[in-house]
JSON list of C-alpha atoms in Angstrom, two decimals:
[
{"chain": "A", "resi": 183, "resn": "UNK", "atom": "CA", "xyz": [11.63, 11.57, 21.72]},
{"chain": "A", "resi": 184, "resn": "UNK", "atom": "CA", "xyz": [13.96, 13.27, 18.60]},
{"chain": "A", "resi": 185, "resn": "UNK", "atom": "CA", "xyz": [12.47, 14.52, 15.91]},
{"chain": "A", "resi": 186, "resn": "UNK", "atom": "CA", "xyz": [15.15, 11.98, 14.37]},
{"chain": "A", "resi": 187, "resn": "UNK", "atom": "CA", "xyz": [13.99, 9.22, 16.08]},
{"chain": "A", "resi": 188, "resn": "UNK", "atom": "CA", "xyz": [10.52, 9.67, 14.80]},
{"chain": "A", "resi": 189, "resn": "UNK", "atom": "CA", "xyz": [11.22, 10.02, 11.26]},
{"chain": "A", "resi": 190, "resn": "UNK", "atom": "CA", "xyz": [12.99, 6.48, 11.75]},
{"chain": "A", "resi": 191, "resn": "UNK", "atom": "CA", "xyz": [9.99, 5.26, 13.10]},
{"chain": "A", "resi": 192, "resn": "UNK", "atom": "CA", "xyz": [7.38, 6.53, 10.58]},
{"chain": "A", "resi": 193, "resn": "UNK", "atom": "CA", "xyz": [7.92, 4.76, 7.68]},
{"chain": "A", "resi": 194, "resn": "UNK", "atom": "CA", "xyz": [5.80, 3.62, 5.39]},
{"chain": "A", "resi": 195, "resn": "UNK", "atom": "CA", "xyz": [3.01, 3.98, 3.64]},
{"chain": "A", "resi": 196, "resn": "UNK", "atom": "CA", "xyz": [-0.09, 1.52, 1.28]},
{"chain": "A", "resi": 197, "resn": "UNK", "atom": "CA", "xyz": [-1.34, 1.27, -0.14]},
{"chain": "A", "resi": 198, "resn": "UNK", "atom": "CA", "xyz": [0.97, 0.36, -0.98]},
{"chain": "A", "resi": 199, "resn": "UNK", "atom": "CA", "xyz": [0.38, 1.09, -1.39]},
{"chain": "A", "resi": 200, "resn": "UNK", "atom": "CA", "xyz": [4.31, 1.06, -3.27]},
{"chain": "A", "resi": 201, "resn": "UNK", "atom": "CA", "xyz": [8.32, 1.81, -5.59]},
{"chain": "A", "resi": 202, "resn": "UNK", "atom": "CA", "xyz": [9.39, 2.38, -8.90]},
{"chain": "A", "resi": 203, "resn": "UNK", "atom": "CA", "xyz": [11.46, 5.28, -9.35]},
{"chain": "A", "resi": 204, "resn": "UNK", "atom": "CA", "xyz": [13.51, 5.98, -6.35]},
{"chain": "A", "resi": 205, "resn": "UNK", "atom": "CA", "xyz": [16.61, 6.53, -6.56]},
{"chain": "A", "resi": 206, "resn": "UNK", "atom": "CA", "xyz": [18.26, 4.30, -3.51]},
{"chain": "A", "resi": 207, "resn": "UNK", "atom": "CA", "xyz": [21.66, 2.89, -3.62]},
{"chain": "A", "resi": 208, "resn": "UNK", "atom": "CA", "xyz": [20.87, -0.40, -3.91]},
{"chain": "A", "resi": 209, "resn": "UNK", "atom": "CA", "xyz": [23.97, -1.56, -0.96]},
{"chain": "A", "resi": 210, "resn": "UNK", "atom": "CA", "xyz": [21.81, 0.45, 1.64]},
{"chain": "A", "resi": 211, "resn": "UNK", "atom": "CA", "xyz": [17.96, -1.43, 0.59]},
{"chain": "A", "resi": 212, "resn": "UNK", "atom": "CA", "xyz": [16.81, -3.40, 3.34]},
{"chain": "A", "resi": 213, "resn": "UNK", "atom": "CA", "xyz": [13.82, -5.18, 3.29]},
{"chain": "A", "resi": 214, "resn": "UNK", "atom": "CA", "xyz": [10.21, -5.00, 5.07]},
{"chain": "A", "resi": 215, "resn": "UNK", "atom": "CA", "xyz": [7.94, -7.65, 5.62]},
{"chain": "A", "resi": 216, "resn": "UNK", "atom": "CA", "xyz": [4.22, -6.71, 4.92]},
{"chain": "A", "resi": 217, "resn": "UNK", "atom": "CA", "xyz": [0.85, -7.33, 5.57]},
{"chain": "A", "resi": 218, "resn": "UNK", "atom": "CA", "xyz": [-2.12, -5.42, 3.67]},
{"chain": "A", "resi": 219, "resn": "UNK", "atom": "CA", "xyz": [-5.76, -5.56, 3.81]},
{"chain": "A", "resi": 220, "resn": "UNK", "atom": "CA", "xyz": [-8.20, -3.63, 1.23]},
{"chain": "A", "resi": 221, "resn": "UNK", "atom": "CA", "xyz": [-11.59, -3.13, 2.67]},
{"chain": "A", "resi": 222, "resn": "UNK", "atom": "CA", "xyz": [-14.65, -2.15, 0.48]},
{"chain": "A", "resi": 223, "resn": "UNK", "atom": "CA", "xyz": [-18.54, -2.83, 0.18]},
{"chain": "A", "resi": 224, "resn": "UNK", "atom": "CA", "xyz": [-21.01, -3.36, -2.64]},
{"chain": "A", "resi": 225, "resn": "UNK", "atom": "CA", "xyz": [-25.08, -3.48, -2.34]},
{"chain": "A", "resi": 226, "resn": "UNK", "atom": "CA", "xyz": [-24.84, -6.73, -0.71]},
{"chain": "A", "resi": 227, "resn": "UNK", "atom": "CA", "xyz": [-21.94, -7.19, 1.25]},
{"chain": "A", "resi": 228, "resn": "UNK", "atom": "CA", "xyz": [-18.45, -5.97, 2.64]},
{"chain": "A", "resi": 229, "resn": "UNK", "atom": "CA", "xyz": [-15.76, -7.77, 1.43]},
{"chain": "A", "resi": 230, "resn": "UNK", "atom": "CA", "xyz": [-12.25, -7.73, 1.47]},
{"chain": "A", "resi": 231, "resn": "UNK", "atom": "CA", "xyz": [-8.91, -8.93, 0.32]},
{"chain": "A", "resi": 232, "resn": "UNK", "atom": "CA", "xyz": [-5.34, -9.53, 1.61]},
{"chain": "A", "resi": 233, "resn": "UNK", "atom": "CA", "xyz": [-1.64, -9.52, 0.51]},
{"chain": "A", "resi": 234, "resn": "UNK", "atom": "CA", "xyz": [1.09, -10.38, 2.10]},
{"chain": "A", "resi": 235, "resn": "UNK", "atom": "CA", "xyz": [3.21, -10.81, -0.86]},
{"chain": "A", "resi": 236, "resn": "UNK", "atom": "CA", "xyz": [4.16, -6.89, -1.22]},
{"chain": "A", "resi": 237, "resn": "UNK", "atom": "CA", "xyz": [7.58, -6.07, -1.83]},
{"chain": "A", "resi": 238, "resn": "UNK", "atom": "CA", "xyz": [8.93, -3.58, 0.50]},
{"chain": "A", "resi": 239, "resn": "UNK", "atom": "CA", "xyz": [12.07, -1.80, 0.61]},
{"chain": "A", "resi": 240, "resn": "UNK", "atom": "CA", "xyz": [13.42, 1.41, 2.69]},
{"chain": "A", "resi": 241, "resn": "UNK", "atom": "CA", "xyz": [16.90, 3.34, 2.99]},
{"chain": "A", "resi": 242, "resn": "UNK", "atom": "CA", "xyz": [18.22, 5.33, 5.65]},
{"chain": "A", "resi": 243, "resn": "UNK", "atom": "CA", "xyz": [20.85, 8.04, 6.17]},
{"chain": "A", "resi": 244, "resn": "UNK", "atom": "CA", "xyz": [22.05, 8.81, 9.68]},
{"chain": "A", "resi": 245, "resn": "UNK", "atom": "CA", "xyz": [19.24, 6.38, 11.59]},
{"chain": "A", "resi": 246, "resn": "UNK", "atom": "CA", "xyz": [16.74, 8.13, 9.93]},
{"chain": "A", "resi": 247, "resn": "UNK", "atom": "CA", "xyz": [14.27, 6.62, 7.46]},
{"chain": "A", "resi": 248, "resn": "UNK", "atom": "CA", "xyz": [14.65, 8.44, 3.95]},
{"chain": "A", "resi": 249, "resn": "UNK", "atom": "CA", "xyz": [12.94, 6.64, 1.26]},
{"chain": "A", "resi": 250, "resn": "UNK", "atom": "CA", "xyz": [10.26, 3.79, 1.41]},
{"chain": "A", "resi": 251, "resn": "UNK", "atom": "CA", "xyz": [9.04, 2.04, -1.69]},
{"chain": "A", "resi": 252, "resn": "UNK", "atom": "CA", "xyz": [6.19, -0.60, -2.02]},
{"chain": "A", "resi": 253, "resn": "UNK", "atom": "CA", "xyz": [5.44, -2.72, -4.88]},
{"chain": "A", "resi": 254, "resn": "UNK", "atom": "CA", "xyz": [2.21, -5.07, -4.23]},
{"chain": "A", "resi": 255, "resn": "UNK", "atom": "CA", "xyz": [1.64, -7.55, -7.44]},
{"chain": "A", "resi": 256, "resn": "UNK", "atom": "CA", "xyz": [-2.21, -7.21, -8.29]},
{"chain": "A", "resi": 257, "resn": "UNK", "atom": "CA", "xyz": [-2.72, -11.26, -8.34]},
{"chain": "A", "resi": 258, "resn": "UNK", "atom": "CA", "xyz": [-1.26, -11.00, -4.59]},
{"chain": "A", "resi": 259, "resn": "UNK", "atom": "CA", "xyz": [-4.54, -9.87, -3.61]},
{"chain": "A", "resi": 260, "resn": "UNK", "atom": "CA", "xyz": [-6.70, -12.56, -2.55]},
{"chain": "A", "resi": 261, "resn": "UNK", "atom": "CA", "xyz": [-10.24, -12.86, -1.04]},
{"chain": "A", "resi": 262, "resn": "UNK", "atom": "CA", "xyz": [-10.55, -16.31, -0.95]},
{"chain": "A", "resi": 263, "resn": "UNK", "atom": "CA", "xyz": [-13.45, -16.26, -3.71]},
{"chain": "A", "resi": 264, "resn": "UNK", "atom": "CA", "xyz": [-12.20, -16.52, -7.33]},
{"chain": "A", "resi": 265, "resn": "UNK", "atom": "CA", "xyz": [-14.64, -15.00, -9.46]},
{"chain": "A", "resi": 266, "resn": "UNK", "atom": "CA", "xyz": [-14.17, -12.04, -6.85]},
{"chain": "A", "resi": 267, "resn": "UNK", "atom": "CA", "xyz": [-10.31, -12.10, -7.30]},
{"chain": "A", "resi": 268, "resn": "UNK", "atom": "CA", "xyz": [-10.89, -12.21, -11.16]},
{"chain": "A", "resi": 269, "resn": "UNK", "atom": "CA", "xyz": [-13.49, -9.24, -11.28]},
{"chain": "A", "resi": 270, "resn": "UNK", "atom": "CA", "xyz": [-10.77, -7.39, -9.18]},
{"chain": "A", "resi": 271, "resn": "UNK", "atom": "CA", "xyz": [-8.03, -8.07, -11.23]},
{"chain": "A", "resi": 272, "resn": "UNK", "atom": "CA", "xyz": [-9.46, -7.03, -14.60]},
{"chain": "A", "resi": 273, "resn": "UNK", "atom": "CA", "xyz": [-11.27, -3.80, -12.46]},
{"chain": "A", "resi": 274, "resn": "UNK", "atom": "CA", "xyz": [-7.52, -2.94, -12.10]},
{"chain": "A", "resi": 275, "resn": "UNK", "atom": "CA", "xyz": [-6.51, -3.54, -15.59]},
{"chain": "A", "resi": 276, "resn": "UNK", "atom": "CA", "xyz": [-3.63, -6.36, -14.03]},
{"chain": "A", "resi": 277, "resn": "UNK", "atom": "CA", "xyz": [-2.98, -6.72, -17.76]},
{"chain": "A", "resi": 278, "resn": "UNK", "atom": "CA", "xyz": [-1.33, -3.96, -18.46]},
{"chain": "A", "resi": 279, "resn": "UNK", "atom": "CA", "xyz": [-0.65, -2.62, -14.86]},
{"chain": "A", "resi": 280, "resn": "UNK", "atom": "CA", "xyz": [0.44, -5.96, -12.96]},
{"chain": "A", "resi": 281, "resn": "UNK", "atom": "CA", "xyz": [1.74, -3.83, -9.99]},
{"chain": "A", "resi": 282, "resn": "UNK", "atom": "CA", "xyz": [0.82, -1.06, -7.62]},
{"chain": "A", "resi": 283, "resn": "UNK", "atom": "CA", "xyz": [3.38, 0.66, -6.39]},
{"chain": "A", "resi": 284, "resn": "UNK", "atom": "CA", "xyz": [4.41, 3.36, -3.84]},
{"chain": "A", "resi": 285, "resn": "UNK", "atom": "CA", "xyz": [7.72, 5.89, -3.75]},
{"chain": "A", "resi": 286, "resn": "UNK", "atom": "CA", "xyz": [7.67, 8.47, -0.69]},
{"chain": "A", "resi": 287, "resn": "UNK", "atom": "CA", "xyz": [9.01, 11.68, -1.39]},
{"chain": "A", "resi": 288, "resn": "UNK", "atom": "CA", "xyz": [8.76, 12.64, 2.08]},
{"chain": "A", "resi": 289, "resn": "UNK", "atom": "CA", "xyz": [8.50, 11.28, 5.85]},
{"chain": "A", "resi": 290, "resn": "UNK", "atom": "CA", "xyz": [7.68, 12.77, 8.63]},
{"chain": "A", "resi": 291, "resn": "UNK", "atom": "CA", "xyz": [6.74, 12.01, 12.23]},
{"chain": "A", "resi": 292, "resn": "UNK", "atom": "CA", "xyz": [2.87, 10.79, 11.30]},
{"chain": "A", "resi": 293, "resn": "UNK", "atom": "CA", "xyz": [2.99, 10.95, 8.15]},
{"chain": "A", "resi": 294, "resn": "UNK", "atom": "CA", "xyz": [4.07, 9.92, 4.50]},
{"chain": "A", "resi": 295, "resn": "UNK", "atom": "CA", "xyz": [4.28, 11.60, 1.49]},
{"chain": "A", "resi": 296, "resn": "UNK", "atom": "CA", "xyz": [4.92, 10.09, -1.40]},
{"chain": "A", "resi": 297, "resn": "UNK", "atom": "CA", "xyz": [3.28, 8.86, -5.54]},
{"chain": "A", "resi": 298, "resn": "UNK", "atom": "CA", "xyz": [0.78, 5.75, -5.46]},
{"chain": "A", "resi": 299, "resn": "UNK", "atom": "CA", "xyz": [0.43, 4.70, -8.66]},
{"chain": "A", "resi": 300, "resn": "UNK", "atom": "CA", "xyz": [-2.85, 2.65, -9.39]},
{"chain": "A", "resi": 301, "resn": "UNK", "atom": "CA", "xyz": [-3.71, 1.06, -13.08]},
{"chain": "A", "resi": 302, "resn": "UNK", "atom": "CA", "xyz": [-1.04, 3.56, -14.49]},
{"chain": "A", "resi": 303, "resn": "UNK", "atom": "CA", "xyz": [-2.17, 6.44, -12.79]},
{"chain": "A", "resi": 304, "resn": "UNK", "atom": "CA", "xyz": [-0.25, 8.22, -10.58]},
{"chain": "A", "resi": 305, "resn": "UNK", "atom": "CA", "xyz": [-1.37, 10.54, -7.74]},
{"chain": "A", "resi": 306, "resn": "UNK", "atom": "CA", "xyz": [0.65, 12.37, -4.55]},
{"chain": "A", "resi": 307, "resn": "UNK", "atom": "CA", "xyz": [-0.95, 10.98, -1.19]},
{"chain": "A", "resi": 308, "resn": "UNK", "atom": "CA", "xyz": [-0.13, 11.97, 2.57]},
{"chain": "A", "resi": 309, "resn": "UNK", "atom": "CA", "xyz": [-0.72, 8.61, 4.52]},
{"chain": "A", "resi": 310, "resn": "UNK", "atom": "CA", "xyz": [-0.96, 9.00, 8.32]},
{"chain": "A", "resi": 311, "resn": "UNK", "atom": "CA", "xyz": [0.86, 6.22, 10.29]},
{"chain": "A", "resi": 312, "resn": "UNK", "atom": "CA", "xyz": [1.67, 5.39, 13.65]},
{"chain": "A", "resi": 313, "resn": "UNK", "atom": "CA", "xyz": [4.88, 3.55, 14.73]},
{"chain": "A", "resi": 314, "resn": "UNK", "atom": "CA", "xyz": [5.89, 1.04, 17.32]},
{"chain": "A", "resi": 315, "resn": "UNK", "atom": "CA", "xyz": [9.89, -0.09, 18.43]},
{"chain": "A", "resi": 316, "resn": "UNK", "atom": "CA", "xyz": [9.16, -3.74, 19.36]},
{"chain": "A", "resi": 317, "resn": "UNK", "atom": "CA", "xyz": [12.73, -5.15, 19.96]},
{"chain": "A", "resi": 318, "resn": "UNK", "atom": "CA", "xyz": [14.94, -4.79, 16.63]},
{"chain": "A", "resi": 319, "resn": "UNK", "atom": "CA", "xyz": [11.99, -3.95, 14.80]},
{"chain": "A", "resi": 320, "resn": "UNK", "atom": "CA", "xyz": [9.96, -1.20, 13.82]},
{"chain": "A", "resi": 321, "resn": "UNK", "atom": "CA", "xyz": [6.36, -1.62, 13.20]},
{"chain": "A", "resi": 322, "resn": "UNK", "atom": "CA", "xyz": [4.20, 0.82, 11.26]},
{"chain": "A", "resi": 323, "resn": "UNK", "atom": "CA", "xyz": [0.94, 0.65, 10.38]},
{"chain": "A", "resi": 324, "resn": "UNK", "atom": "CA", "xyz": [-2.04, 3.05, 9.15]},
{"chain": "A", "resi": 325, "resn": "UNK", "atom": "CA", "xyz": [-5.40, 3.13, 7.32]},
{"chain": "A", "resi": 326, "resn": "UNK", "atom": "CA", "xyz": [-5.74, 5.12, 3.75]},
{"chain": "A", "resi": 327, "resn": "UNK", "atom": "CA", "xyz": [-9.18, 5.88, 1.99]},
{"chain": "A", "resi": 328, "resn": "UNK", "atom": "CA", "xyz": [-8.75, 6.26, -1.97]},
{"chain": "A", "resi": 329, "resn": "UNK", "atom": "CA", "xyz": [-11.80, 6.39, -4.44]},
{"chain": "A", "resi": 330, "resn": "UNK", "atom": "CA", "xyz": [-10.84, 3.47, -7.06]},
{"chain": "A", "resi": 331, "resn": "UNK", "atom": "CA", "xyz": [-12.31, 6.03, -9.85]},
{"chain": "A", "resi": 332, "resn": "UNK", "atom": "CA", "xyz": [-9.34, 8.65, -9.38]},
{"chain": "A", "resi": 333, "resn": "UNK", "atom": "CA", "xyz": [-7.14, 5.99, -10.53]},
{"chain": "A", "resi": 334, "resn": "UNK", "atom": "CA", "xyz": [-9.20, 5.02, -13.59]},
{"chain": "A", "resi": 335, "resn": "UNK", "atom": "CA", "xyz": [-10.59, 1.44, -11.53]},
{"chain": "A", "resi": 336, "resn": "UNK", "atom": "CA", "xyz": [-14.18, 1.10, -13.05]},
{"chain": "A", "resi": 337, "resn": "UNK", "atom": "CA", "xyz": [-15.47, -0.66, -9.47]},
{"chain": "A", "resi": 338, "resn": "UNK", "atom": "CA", "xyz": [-16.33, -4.59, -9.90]},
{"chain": "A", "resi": 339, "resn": "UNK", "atom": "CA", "xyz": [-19.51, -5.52, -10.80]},
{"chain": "A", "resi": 340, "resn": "UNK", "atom": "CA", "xyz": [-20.82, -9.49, -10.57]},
{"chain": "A", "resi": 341, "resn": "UNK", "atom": "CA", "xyz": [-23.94, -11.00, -12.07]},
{"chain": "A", "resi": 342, "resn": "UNK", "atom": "CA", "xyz": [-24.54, -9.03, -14.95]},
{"chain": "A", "resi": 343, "resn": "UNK", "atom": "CA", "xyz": [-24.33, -5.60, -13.10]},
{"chain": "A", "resi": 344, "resn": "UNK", "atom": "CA", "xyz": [-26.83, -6.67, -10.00]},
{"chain": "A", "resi": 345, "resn": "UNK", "atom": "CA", "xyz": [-23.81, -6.80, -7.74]},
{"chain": "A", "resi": 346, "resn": "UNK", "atom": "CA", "xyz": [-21.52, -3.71, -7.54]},
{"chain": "A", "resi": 347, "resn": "UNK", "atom": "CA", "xyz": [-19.27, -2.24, -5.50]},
{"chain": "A", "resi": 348, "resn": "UNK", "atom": "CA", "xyz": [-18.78, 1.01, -4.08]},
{"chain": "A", "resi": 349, "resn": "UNK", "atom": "CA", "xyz": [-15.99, 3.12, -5.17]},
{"chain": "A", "resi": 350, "resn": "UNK", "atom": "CA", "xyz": [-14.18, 4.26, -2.05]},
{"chain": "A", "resi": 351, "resn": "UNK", "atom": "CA", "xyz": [-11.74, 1.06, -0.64]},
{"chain": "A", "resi": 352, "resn": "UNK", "atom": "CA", "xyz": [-9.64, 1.47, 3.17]},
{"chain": "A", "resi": 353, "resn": "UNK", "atom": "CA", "xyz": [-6.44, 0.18, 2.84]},
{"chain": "A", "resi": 354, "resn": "UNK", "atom": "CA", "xyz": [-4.68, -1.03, 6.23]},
{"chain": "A", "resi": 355, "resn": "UNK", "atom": "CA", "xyz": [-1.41, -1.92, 6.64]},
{"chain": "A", "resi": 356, "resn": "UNK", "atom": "CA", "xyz": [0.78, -3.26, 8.80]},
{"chain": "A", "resi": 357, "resn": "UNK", "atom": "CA", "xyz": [5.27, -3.18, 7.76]},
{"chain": "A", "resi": 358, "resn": "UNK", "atom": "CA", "xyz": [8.02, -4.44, 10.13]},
{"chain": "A", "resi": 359, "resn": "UNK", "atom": "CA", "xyz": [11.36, -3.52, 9.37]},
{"chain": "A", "resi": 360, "resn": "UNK", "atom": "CA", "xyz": [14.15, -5.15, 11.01]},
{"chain": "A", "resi": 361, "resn": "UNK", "atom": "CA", "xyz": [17.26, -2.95, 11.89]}
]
């Protein structure tokens, strides 16, 4: 397979994990559907949440993938228990940071570079992915540990502090992009 091939089909990236910033011309945006699922624990249980209300766009030049943005709204995260969803939501200050977001700066065969930007804080991550060509689609997918506490997330707590949460969450995802 090319080299340029491969950077077509390694897209993404979480953690979306997210897009504010890039510079795209907006005629060449094309959409990519998402699906995203945060993993974490806390003394008692695992527990997780899903979104699959991210906002997803890419650009390419030549048949090659060059920039990938995300934008997940915070209340798109759902576990299906609402005092959960709530703790989460104020944990990630939704308030004043009602998005995460995502801008690559660089994409390479397995990998994505790029700024995830968490409850206002911004930090470079490398995101490993793997790609498939099903049809006119591309599918890419990977898993991304981040610590919530290098983004300024105080993890959840429940029941007057006798519930908590660890600080390290996996973030899957899975992105189709028509061509």
């Amino acid at each position: 397979m090319k080299t340029k091939s491969l950077n077509y089909y390694a897209v993404f990236a979480l953690l979306a994990f997210l897009f504010v910033g890039a510079s795209v011309n907006s005629q060449n945006l094309k959409p990519i559907k998402t699906e995203i699922l945060v993993e974490g624990t806390s003394n008692i249980h695992d527990w997780e949440m899903t979104s699959e209300k991210a906002v997803g766009t890419f650009q390419s030049n030549d048949g090659a993938i060059s920039k990938i943005s995300l934008e997940i709204p915070v209340k798109s995260l759902e576990s299906g228990k609402g005092g959960m969803d709530k703790n989460a939501y104020k944990a990630l200050n939704e308030d004043d940071y009602p998005t995460i977001k995502f801008s690559s700066t660089e994409i390479s065969s397995n990998k994505i570079t790029g700024n995830l930007i968490i409850n206002g804080k911004s930090k470079t991550v490398s995101i490993p992915v793997s790609t498939k060509k099903s049809g006119d689609s591309i599918e890419i997918s990977g898993k991304y540990k981040l610590n919530m506490a290098h983004y300024g997330v105080e993890p959840p707590t429940a029941l007057m502090g006798t519930i908590r949460t660890g600080e390290e969450v996996t973030i899957n995802f899975n992105f189709k992009i028509n061509q």
